[in-house]
CSV table of C-alpha atoms and ligand atoms in Angstrom, one decimal:
chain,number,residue,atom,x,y,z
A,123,UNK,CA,131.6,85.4,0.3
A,124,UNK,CA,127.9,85.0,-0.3
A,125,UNK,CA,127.8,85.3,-4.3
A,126,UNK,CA,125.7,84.9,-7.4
A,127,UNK,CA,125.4,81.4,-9.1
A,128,UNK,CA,124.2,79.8,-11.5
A,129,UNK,CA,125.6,76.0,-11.9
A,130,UNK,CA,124.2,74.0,-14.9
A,131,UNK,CA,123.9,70.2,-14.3
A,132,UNK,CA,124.0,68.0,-17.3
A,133,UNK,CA,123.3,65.0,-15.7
A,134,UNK,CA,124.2,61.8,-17.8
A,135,UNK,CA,123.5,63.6,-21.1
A,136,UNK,CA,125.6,64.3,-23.9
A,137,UNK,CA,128.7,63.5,-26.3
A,138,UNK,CA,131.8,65.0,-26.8
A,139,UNK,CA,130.2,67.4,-29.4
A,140,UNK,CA,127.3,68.6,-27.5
A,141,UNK,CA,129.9,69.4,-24.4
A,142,UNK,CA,132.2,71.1,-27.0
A,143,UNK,CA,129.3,73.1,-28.3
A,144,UNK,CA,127.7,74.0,-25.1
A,145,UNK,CA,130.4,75.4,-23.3
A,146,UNK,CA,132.1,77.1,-26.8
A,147,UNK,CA,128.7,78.8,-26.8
A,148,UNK,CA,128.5,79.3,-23.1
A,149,UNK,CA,132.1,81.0,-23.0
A,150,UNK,CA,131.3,83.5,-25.5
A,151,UNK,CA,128.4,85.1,-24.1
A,152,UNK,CA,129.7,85.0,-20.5
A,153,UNK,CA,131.5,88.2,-20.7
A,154,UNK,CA,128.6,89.9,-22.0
A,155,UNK,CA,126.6,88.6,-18.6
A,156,UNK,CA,127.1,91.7,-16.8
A,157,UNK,CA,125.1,91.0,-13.4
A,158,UNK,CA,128.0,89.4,-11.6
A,159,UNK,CA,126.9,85.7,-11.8
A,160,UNK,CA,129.5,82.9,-10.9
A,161,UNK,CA,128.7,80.5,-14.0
A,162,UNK,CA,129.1,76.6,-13.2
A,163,UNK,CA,129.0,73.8,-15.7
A,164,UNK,CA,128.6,70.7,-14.3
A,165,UNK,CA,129.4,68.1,-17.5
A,166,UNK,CA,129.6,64.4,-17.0
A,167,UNK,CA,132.9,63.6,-15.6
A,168,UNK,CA,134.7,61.9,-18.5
A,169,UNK,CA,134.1,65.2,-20.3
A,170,UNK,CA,135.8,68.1,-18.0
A,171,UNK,CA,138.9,67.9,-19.8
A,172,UNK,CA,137.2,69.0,-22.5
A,173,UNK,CA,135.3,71.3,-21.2
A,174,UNK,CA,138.3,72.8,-19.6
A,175,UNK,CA,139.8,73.1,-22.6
A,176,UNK,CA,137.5,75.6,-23.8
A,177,UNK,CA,136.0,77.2,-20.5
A,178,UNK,CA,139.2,79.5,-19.9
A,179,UNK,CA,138.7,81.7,-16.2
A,180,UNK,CA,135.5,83.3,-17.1
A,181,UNK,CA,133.8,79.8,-16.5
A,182,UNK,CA,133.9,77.2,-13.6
A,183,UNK,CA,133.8,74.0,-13.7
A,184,UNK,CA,132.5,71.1,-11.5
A,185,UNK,CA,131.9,67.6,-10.9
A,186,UNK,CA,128.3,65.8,-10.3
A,187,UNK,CA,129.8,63.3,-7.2
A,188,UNK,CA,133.3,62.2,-6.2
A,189,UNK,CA,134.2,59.1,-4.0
A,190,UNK,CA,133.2,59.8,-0.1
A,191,UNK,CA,137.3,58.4,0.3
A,192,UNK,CA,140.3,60.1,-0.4
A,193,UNK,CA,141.7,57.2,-2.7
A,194,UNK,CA,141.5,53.9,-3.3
A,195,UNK,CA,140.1,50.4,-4.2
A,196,UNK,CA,136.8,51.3,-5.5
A,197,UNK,CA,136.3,50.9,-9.0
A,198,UNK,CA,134.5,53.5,-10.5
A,199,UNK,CA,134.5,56.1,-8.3
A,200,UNK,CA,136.6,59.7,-8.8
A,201,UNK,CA,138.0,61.3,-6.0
A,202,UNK,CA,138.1,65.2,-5.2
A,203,UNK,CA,141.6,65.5,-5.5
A,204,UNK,CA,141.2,64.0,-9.6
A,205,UNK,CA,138.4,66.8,-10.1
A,206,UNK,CA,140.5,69.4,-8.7
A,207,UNK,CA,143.6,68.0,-10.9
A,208,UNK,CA,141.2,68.4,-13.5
A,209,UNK,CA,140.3,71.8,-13.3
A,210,UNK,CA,137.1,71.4,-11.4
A,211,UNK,CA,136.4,74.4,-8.8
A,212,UNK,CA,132.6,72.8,-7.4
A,213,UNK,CA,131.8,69.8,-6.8
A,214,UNK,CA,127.6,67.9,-6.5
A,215,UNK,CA,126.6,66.4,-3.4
A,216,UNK,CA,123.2,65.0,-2.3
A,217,UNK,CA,121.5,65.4,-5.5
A,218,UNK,CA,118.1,63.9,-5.2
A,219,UNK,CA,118.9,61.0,-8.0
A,220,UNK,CA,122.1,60.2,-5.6
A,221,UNK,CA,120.3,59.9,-2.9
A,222,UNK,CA,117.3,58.0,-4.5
A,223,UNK,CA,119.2,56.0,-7.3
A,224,UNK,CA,122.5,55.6,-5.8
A,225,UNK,CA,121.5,55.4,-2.0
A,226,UNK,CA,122.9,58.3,-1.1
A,227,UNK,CA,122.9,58.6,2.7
A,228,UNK,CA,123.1,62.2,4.6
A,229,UNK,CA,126.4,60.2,6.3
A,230,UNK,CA,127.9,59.9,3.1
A,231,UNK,CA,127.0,63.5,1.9
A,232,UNK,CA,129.2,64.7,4.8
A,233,UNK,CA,132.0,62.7,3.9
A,234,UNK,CA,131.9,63.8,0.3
A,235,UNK,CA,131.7,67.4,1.3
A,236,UNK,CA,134.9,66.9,3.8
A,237,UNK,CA,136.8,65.0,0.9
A,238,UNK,CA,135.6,68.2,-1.2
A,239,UNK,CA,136.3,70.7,1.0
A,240,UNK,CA,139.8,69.1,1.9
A,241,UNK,CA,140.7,69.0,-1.4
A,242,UNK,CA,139.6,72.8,-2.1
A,243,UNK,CA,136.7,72.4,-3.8
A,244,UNK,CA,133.4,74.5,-3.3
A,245,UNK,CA,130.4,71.9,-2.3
A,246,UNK,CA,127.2,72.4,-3.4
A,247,UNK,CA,125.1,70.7,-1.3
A,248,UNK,CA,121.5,69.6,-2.7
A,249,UNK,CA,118.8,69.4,-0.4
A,250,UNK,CA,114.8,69.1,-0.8
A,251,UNK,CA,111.3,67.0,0.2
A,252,UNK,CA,109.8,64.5,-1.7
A,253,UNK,CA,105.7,65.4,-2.5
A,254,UNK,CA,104.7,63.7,0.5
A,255,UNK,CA,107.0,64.7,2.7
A,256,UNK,CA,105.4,68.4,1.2
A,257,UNK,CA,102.0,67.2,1.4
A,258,UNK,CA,102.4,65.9,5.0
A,259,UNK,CA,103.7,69.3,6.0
A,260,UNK,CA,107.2,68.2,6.8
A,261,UNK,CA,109.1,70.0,4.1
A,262,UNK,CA,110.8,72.8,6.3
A,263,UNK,CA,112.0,69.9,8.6
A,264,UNK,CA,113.2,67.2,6.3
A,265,UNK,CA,115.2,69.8,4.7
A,266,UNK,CA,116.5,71.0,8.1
A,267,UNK,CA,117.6,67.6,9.1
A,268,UNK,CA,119.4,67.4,5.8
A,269,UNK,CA,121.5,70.0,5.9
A,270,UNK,CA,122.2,69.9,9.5
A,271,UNK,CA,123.1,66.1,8.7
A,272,UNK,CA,125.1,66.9,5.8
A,273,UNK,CA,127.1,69.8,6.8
A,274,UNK,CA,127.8,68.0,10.2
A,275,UNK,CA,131.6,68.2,9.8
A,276,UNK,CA,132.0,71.4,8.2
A,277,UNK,CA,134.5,73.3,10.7
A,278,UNK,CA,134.2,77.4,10.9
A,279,UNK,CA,136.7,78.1,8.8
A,280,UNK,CA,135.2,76.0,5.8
A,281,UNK,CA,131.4,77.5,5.8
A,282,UNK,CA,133.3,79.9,2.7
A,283,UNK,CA,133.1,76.6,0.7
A,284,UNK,CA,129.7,75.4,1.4
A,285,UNK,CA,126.5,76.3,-1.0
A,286,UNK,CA,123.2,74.8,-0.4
A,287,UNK,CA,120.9,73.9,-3.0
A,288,UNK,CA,117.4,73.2,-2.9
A,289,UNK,CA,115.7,71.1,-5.4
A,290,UNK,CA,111.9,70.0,-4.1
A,291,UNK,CA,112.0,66.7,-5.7
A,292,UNK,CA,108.8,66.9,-6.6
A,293,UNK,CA,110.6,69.9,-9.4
A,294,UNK,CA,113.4,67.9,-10.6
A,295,UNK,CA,112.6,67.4,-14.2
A,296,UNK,CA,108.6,67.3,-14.0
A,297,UNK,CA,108.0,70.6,-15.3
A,298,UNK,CA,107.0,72.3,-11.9
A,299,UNK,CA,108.3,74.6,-9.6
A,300,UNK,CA,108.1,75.9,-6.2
A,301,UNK,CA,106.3,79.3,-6.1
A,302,UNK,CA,108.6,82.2,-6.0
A,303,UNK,CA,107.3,82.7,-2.6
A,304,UNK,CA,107.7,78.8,-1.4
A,305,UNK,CA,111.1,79.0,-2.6
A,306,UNK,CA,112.0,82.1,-0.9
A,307,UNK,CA,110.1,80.9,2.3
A,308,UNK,CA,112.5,77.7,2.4
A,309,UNK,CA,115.4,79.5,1.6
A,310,UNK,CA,115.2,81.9,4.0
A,311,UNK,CA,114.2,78.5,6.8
A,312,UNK,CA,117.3,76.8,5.2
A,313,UNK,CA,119.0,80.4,6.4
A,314,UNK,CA,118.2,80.0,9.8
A,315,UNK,CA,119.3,75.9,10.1
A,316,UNK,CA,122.5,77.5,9.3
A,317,UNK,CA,122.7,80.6,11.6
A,318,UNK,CA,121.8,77.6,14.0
A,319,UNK,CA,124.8,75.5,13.4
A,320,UNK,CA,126.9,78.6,14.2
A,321,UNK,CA,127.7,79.0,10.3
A,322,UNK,CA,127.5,82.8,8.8
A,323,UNK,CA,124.3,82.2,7.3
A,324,UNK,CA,124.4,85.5,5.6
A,325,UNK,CA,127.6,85.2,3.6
A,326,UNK,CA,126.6,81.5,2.2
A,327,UNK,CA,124.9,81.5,-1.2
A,328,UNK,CA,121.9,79.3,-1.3
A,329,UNK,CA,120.6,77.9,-4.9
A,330,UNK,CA,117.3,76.9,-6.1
A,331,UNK,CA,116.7,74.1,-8.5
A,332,UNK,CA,114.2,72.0,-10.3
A,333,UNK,CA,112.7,73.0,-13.4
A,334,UNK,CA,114.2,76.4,-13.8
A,335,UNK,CA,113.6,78.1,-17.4
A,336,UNK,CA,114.3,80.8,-19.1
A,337,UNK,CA,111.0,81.9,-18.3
A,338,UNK,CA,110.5,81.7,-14.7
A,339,UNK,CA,114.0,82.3,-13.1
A,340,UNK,CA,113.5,85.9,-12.8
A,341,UNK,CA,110.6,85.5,-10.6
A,342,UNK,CA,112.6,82.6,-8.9
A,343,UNK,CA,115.8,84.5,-8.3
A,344,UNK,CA,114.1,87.7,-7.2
A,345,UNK,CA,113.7,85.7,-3.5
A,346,UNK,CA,116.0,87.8,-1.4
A,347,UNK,CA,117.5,84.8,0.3
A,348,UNK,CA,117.9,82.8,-3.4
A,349,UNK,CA,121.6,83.6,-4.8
A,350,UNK,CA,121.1,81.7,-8.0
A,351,UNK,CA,119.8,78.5,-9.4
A,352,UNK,CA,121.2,75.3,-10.0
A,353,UNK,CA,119.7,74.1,-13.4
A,354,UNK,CA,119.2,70.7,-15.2
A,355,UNK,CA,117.4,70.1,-18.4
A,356,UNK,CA,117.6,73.6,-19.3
A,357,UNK,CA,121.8,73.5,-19.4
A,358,UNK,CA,121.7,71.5,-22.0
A,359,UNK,CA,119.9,74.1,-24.4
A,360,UNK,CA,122.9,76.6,-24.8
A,361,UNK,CA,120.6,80.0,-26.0
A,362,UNK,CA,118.2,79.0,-22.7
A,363,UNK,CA,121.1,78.5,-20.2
A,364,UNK,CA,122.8,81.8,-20.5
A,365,UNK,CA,119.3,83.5,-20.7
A,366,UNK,CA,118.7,81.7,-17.2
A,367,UNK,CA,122.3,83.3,-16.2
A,368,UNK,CA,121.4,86.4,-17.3
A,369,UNK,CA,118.2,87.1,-15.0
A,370,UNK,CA,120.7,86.9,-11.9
A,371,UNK,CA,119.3,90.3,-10.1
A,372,UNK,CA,122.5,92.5,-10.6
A,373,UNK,CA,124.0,93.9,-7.5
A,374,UNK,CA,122.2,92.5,-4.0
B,243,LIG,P1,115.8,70.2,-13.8
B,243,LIG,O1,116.9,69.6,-12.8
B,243,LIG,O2,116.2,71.7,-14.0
B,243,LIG,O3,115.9,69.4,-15.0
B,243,LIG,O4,114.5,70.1,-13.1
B,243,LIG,C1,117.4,70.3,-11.7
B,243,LIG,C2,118.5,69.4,-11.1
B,243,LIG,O5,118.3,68.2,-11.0
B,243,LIG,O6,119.5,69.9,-10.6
């Protein structure tokens, strides 16, 4: 159950060529990645018929956010079931930019992870502290309530489906990291919340994110409790993206 990742985010970047190009590129080195890494990309959502087109089984695909409802009336809004249709295997919830742009709420996190989960998708569930929330010491505990918030209706038999990601949003996109010790120390904190809520902590892959590069995610992904990173910025560079895949510790 507990398995390698490494999911790249694209955000609300791109064209049609760039996704053609990036995952063409992506798909033929992914054979050659020989550490056992699950490799996600995560396109805008208009573009994951293309990129299904071209990502054949040795690449998975996901969405950034789907509807917390089933179906409906609300314009705008994609639903699980349409990623899944679409080919999609993960889908985003909680991102940092959801919850600060969009409002996300930790309520509406666990009702996009049920609709996920109910339509047999893999959730990865995005967790983290804001700076102050770091600098007032409250980091381990913001992050506790948010998972314990956001995986609140997750049933035993669907922990299988569930990854946690955590992005410090102080990371996302600035250029800094965690320390590969801070990032193991929250993983491994994030571990326990889980063991906690009666989950099998130890089979369910946890993620770090925020300014991952090629140059720092071996040191990142050597954390004994970090299965993989979920990437942003550096997804969109094709060469950097599978070099980031590639320092996946083989084995563990
Ligand atoms: P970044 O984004 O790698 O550009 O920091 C990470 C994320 O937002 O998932």
């Amino acid at each position: 159950m507990r398995r390698k990742i490494v999911a790249g985010n694209w955000k609300m970047n791109g064209s049609r060529d760039l996704a053609q190009a990036l995952v063409g590129y992506v798909r033929s080195q992914v054979e050659s990645i020989d550490n056992g890494v699950e490799v996600v990309i995560i396109p805008p959502a208009i573009y994951i018929g293309d990129a299904a087109c071209l990502a054949g089984d040795a690449l998975a695909l996901g969405i950034q956010s789907v509807g917390q409802w089933e179906s409906g009336a609300y314009t705008g809004e994609i639903s699980a079931g349409m990623a899944k249709d679409q080919g999609c295997r993960y889908g985003l919830v909680g991102h940092s930019e959801r919850r600060q742009i969009f409002a996300e709420t930790d309520d509406m996190v666990a009702a996009k992870v049920e609709r996920l989960i109910g339509n047999d998708l893999d959730a990865i569930v995005c967790v983290g502290e804001t700076l102050e929330q770091r600098e007032a010491g409250e980091a381990e505990s913001v992050v506790a309530g948010q998972v314990r918030k956001g995986l609140a209706a997750v049933t035993p038999d669907q922990w299988s489906r569930v990854i946690v990601a955590y992005e410090p949003v102080w990371a996302i996109g600035t250029g800094k990291t965690a320390s590969a010790q801070d990032a193991q120390a929250m993983h491994a904190s994030i571990r326990k919340v889980l063991a906690g809520m009666g989950a099998p902590a130890e089979e369910i892959s946890l993620l770090y994110g925020g300014s991952v590069k090629a140059d720092n995610a071996a040191a990142l992904f050597a954390g004994p409790d970090i299965d993989g990173g979920l990437i942003g910025g550096a997804s969109l560079v094709a060469e950097e993206f599978v070099s980031i895949c590639r320092a996946v510790p083989a084995g563990a």
